[in-house]
PDB file of C-alpha atoms in Angstrom:
ATOM      1  CA  UNK A   1      22.230  -0.165  -6.659  1.00  0.00           C
ATOM      2  CA  UNK A   2      23.040  -2.900  -4.222  1.00  0.00           C
ATOM      3  CA  UNK A   3      23.323  -6.445  -5.552  1.00  0.00           C
ATOM      4  CA  UNK A   4      23.517  -5.335  -9.166  1.00  0.00           C
ATOM      5  CA  UNK A   5      26.336  -7.373 -10.736  1.00  0.00           C
ATOM      6  CA  UNK A   6      25.547  -6.870 -14.416  1.00  0.00           C
ATOM      7  CA  UNK A   7      26.541  -3.805 -16.442  1.00  0.00           C
ATOM      8  CA  UNK A   8      23.765  -1.368 -17.149  1.00  0.00           C
ATOM      9  CA  UNK A   9      21.751  -2.454 -20.171  1.00  0.00           C
ATOM     10  CA  UNK A  10      22.509  -6.191 -19.652  1.00  0.00           C
ATOM     11  CA  UNK A  11      19.599  -8.165 -18.252  1.00  0.00           C
ATOM     12  CA  UNK A  12      20.196 -10.552 -15.381  1.00  0.00           C
ATOM     13  CA  UNK A  13      19.433 -14.009 -16.867  1.00  0.00           C
ATOM     14  CA  UNK A  14      18.096 -15.179 -13.503  1.00  0.00           C
ATOM     15  CA  UNK A  15      15.284 -12.654 -13.742  1.00  0.00           C
ATOM     16  CA  UNK A  16      14.013 -13.977 -17.064  1.00  0.00           C
ATOM     17  CA  UNK A  17      10.840 -15.968 -17.052  1.00  0.00           C
ATOM     18  CA  UNK A  18      11.677 -19.346 -18.514  1.00  0.00           C
ATOM     19  CA  UNK A  19       9.756 -20.488 -21.513  1.00  0.00           C
ATOM     20  CA  UNK A  20       8.559 -23.828 -20.213  1.00  0.00           C
ATOM     21  CA  UNK A  21       7.241 -26.183 -22.848  1.00  0.00           C
ATOM     22  CA  UNK A  22       4.083 -27.867 -21.601  1.00  0.00           C
ATOM     23  CA  UNK A  23       4.253 -31.598 -20.998  1.00  0.00           C
ATOM     24  CA  UNK A  24       3.153 -33.398 -24.120  1.00  0.00           C
ATOM     25  CA  UNK A  25       1.324 -36.589 -23.360  1.00  0.00           C
ATOM     26  CA  UNK A  26       2.224 -39.552 -25.509  1.00  0.00           C
ATOM     27  CA  UNK A  27      -0.258 -40.376 -28.241  1.00  0.00           C
ATOM     28  CA  UNK A  28      -0.853 -43.872 -26.930  1.00  0.00           C
ATOM     29  CA  UNK A  29      -2.589 -46.585 -28.897  1.00  0.00           C
ATOM     30  CA  UNK A  30      -2.869 -49.910 -27.085  1.00  0.00           C
ATOM     31  CA  UNK A  31      -1.612 -52.534 -29.563  1.00  0.00           C
ATOM     32  CA  UNK A  32      -3.586 -55.284 -27.801  1.00  0.00           C
ATOM     33  CA  UNK A  33      -6.895 -53.654 -28.620  1.00  0.00           C
ATOM     34  CA  UNK A  34      -5.930 -51.720 -31.752  1.00  0.00           C
ATOM     35  CA  UNK A  35      -4.490 -54.603 -33.812  1.00  0.00           C
ATOM     36  CA  UNK A  36      -6.193 -57.871 -34.614  1.00  0.00           C
ATOM     37  CA  UNK A  37      -4.200 -61.064 -33.981  1.00  0.00           C
ATOM     38  CA  UNK A  38      -2.738 -61.209 -37.505  1.00  0.00           C
ATOM     39  CA  UNK A  39      -1.576 -57.576 -37.546  1.00  0.00           C
ATOM     40  CA  UNK A  40      -0.225 -57.862 -34.008  1.00  0.00           C
ATOM     41  CA  UNK A  41       1.882 -60.891 -34.910  1.00  0.00           C
ATOM     42  CA  UNK A  42       3.110 -59.199 -38.106  1.00  0.00           C
ATOM     43  CA  UNK A  43       4.361 -56.211 -36.110  1.00  0.00           C
ATOM     44  CA  UNK A  44       5.806 -57.920 -33.053  1.00  0.00           C
ATOM     45  CA  UNK A  45       6.473 -61.488 -34.335  1.00  0.00           C
ATOM     46  CA  UNK A  46       4.712 -62.920 -31.287  1.00  0.00           C
ATOM     47  CA  UNK A  47       1.092 -63.606 -30.430  1.00  0.00           C
ATOM     48  CA  UNK A  48      -0.783 -61.586 -27.821  1.00  0.00           C
ATOM     49  CA  UNK A  49      -0.768 -64.627 -25.535  1.00  0.00           C
ATOM     50  CA  UNK A  50       3.016 -64.925 -25.743  1.00  0.00           C
ATOM     51  CA  UNK A  51       3.477 -61.238 -24.959  1.00  0.00           C
ATOM     52  CA  UNK A  52       1.166 -61.610 -21.942  1.00  0.00           C
ATOM     53  CA  UNK A  53       3.284 -64.577 -20.808  1.00  0.00           C
ATOM     54  CA  UNK A  54       6.463 -62.489 -21.201  1.00  0.00           C
ATOM     55  CA  UNK A  55       4.855 -59.691 -19.211  1.00  0.00           C
ATOM     56  CA  UNK A  56       4.101 -62.016 -16.305  1.00  0.00           C
ATOM     57  CA  UNK A  57       7.590 -63.540 -16.532  1.00  0.00           C
ATOM     58  CA  UNK A  58       9.493 -60.233 -16.667  1.00  0.00           C
ATOM     59  CA  UNK A  59       7.212 -57.985 -14.591  1.00  0.00           C
ATOM     60  CA  UNK A  60       9.485 -57.634 -11.572  1.00  0.00           C
ATOM     61  CA  UNK A  61      12.623 -57.164 -13.655  1.00  0.00           C
ATOM     62  CA  UNK A  62      11.411 -54.450 -16.044  1.00  0.00           C
ATOM     63  CA  UNK A  63       8.797 -52.582 -14.018  1.00  0.00           C
ATOM     64  CA  UNK A  64       9.284 -48.843 -13.610  1.00  0.00           C
ATOM     65  CA  UNK A  65      11.450 -48.012 -10.638  1.00  0.00           C
ATOM     66  CA  UNK A  66       9.607 -44.768 -10.031  1.00  0.00           C
ATOM     67  CA  UNK A  67       5.969 -43.894  -9.576  1.00  0.00           C
ATOM     68  CA  UNK A  68       5.877 -41.226 -12.266  1.00  0.00           C
ATOM     69  CA  UNK A  69       2.716 -40.855 -14.297  1.00  0.00           C
ATOM     70  CA  UNK A  70       4.625 -40.955 -17.579  1.00  0.00           C
ATOM     71  CA  UNK A  71       6.396 -44.262 -16.915  1.00  0.00           C
ATOM     72  CA  UNK A  72       5.824 -46.993 -19.469  1.00  0.00           C
ATOM     73  CA  UNK A  73       3.941 -50.102 -18.388  1.00  0.00           C
ATOM     74  CA  UNK A  74       5.790 -53.417 -18.538  1.00  0.00           C
ATOM     75  CA  UNK A  75       3.734 -54.554 -21.529  1.00  0.00           C
ATOM     76  CA  UNK A  76       4.694 -51.403 -23.450  1.00  0.00           C
ATOM     77  CA  UNK A  77       8.358 -51.939 -22.626  1.00  0.00           C
ATOM     78  CA  UNK A  78       8.188 -55.509 -23.923  1.00  0.00           C
ATOM     79  CA  UNK A  79       6.371 -54.453 -27.095  1.00  0.00           C
ATOM     80  CA  UNK A  80       8.939 -51.731 -27.724  1.00  0.00           C
ATOM     81  CA  UNK A  81      11.773 -54.263 -27.461  1.00  0.00           C
ATOM     82  CA  UNK A  82       9.962 -56.898 -29.544  1.00  0.00           C
ATOM     83  CA  UNK A  83       9.247 -54.343 -32.252  1.00  0.00           C
ATOM     84  CA  UNK A  84      12.929 -53.412 -32.271  1.00  0.00           C
ATOM     85  CA  UNK A  85      14.020 -57.073 -32.471  1.00  0.00           C
ATOM     86  CA  UNK A  86      11.441 -57.943 -35.126  1.00  0.00           C
ATOM     87  CA  UNK A  87      12.170 -55.086 -37.484  1.00  0.00           C
ATOM     88  CA  UNK A  88      15.840 -54.490 -36.803  1.00  0.00           C
ATOM     89  CA  UNK A  89      15.134 -50.831 -37.393  1.00  0.00           C
ATOM     90  CA  UNK A  90      16.937 -47.845 -36.052  1.00  0.00           C
ATOM     91  CA  UNK A  91      15.913 -46.700 -32.600  1.00  0.00           C
ATOM     92  CA  UNK A  92      15.014 -43.265 -33.965  1.00  0.00           C
ATOM     93  CA  UNK A  93      12.380 -44.757 -36.258  1.00  0.00           C
ATOM     94  CA  UNK A  94      10.886 -46.773 -33.425  1.00  0.00           C
ATOM     95  CA  UNK A  95      10.975 -43.702 -31.177  1.00  0.00           C
ATOM     96  CA  UNK A  96       9.023 -41.719 -33.766  1.00  0.00           C
ATOM     97  CA  UNK A  97       6.502 -44.540 -34.097  1.00  0.00           C
ATOM     98  CA  UNK A  98       6.072 -44.851 -30.330  1.00  0.00           C
ATOM     99  CA  UNK A  99       6.023 -41.052 -29.819  1.00  0.00           C
ATOM    100  CA  UNK A 100       8.973 -41.102 -27.464  1.00  0.00           C
ATOM    101  CA  UNK A 101      12.697 -40.363 -27.520  1.00  0.00           C
ATOM    102  CA  UNK A 102      15.512 -42.510 -28.892  1.00  0.00           C
ATOM    103  CA  UNK A 103      17.073 -42.564 -25.424  1.00  0.00           C
ATOM    104  CA  UNK A 104      13.872 -44.048 -23.976  1.00  0.00           C
ATOM    105  CA  UNK A 105      13.794 -46.727 -26.674  1.00  0.00           C
ATOM    106  CA  UNK A 106      17.428 -47.565 -25.931  1.00  0.00           C
ATOM    107  CA  UNK A 107      16.759 -47.887 -22.191  1.00  0.00           C
ATOM    108  CA  UNK A 108      13.647 -50.035 -22.710  1.00  0.00           C
ATOM    109  CA  UNK A 109      15.330 -52.371 -25.207  1.00  0.00           C
ATOM    110  CA  UNK A 110      18.321 -52.752 -22.892  1.00  0.00           C
ATOM    111  CA  UNK A 111      16.168 -53.394 -19.820  1.00  0.00           C
ATOM    112  CA  UNK A 112      14.010 -56.014 -21.575  1.00  0.00           C
ATOM    113  CA  UNK A 113      17.047 -57.664 -23.181  1.00  0.00           C
ATOM    114  CA  UNK A 114      18.834 -57.953 -19.831  1.00  0.00           C
ATOM    115  CA  UNK A 115      15.693 -59.402 -18.235  1.00  0.00           C
ATOM    116  CA  UNK A 116      15.283 -61.955 -21.038  1.00  0.00           C
ATOM    117  CA  UNK A 117      18.924 -62.998 -20.723  1.00  0.00           C
ATOM    118  CA  UNK A 118      18.285 -63.926 -17.098  1.00  0.00           C
ATOM    119  CA  UNK A 119      16.074 -66.747 -18.439  1.00  0.00           C
ATOM    120  CA  UNK A 120      18.331 -68.025 -21.219  1.00  0.00           C
ATOM    121  CA  UNK A 121      19.127 -71.277 -19.378  1.00  0.00           C
ATOM    122  CA  UNK A 122      15.408 -71.889 -18.865  1.00  0.00           C
ATOM    123  CA  UNK A 123      14.364 -71.558 -22.500  1.00  0.00           C
ATOM    124  CA  UNK A 124      17.491 -72.185 -24.589  1.00  0.00           C
ATOM    125  CA  UNK A 125      19.135 -75.567 -24.721  1.00  0.00           C
ATOM    126  CA  UNK A 126      21.570 -77.172 -27.102  1.00  0.00           C
ATOM    127  CA  UNK A 127      21.354 -80.801 -28.013  1.00  0.00           C
ATOM    128  CA  UNK A 128      24.241 -83.090 -27.202  1.00  0.00           C
ATOM    129  CA  UNK A 129      22.976 -85.891 -29.481  1.00  0.00           C
ATOM    130  CA  UNK A 130      25.299 -86.137 -32.494  1.00  0.00           C
ATOM    131  CA  UNK A 131      22.602 -87.312 -34.940  1.00  0.00           C
ATOM    132  CA  UNK A 132      20.245 -84.528 -33.936  1.00  0.00           C
ATOM    133  CA  UNK A 133      23.010 -81.947 -34.358  1.00  0.00           C
ATOM    134  CA  UNK A 134      23.801 -83.265 -37.842  1.00  0.00           C
ATOM    135  CA  UNK A 135      20.122 -83.048 -38.780  1.00  0.00           C
ATOM    136  CA  UNK A 136      19.946 -79.468 -37.511  1.00  0.00           C
ATOM    137  CA  UNK A 137      23.114 -78.623 -39.431  1.00  0.00           C
ATOM    138  CA  UNK A 138      21.672 -80.068 -42.686  1.00  0.00           C
ATOM    139  CA  UNK A 139      18.390 -78.187 -42.201  1.00  0.00           C
ATOM    140  CA  UNK A 140      20.249 -74.956 -41.563  1.00  0.00           C
ATOM    141  CA  UNK A 141      22.346 -75.514 -44.681  1.00  0.00           C
ATOM    142  CA  UNK A 142      19.171 -76.037 -46.708  1.00  0.00           C
ATOM    143  CA  UNK A 143      17.534 -72.897 -45.312  1.00  0.00           C
ATOM    144  CA  UNK A 144      20.494 -70.525 -45.169  1.00  0.00           C
ATOM    145  CA  UNK A 145      22.882 -72.002 -47.707  1.00  0.00           C
ATOM    146  CA  UNK A 146      25.615 -72.114 -45.062  1.00  0.00           C
ATOM    147  CA  UNK A 147      27.231 -75.340 -43.913  1.00  0.00           C
ATOM    148  CA  UNK A 148      27.880 -75.556 -40.188  1.00  0.00           C
ATOM    149  CA  UNK A 149      30.398 -78.079 -38.955  1.00  0.00           C
ATOM    150  CA  UNK A 150      29.397 -79.372 -35.537  1.00  0.00           C
ATOM    151  CA  UNK A 151      31.987 -80.568 -33.054  1.00  0.00           C
ATOM    152  CA  UNK A 152      30.864 -82.272 -29.883  1.00  0.00           C
ATOM    153  CA  UNK A 153      32.992 -81.816 -26.806  1.00  0.00           C
ATOM    154  CA  UNK A 154      33.125 -84.701 -24.395  1.00  0.00           C
TER     155      UNK A 154
END
C-alpha cells in the first residue's frame, strides 16, 4: 500500500474523527437586573451607578480586542474584577461563579486593574497638610489599631 506509514494493526491517528465538545454557552445572569441595589452593593461593594461610571471611563481600555461572540462586555469585565477585589477570593471560585475559566478571570482582573491604574493620579491624592495627615493617622489608629508615623518631605 502506498502512503501507509503505520504498521499493520495500528490506526493512523490522523484518520480518527475528533471528539469535538460542543461550545457551551455561559449561563449568564445580568447582575444589573438580577440583583436589587442592596444585594448588588453587597456583592460588588459599589453601586450600579458607580459601575456604570467605571464602564464609561474604562470602555476603550478594557473592550474586547476581537469581535468574537463569546467575548465579555466591558461591564462584565468590570464586575468580575470588582467581585474579585471585594471578596479577595481565589480566582477559581470566581471562575466557577461566573461560569468561566480561571485564566479568563485572571486576564479580566489584570486588564481592569491596569486600566484603573491609568487613572490613579486623577482619583487618588495625598494631603500635604501636616494637621490633616495627623488627623488621618489618628483615625487610622483608632480603626485599625496601628499607629502610622507621618513624615512630610519638603
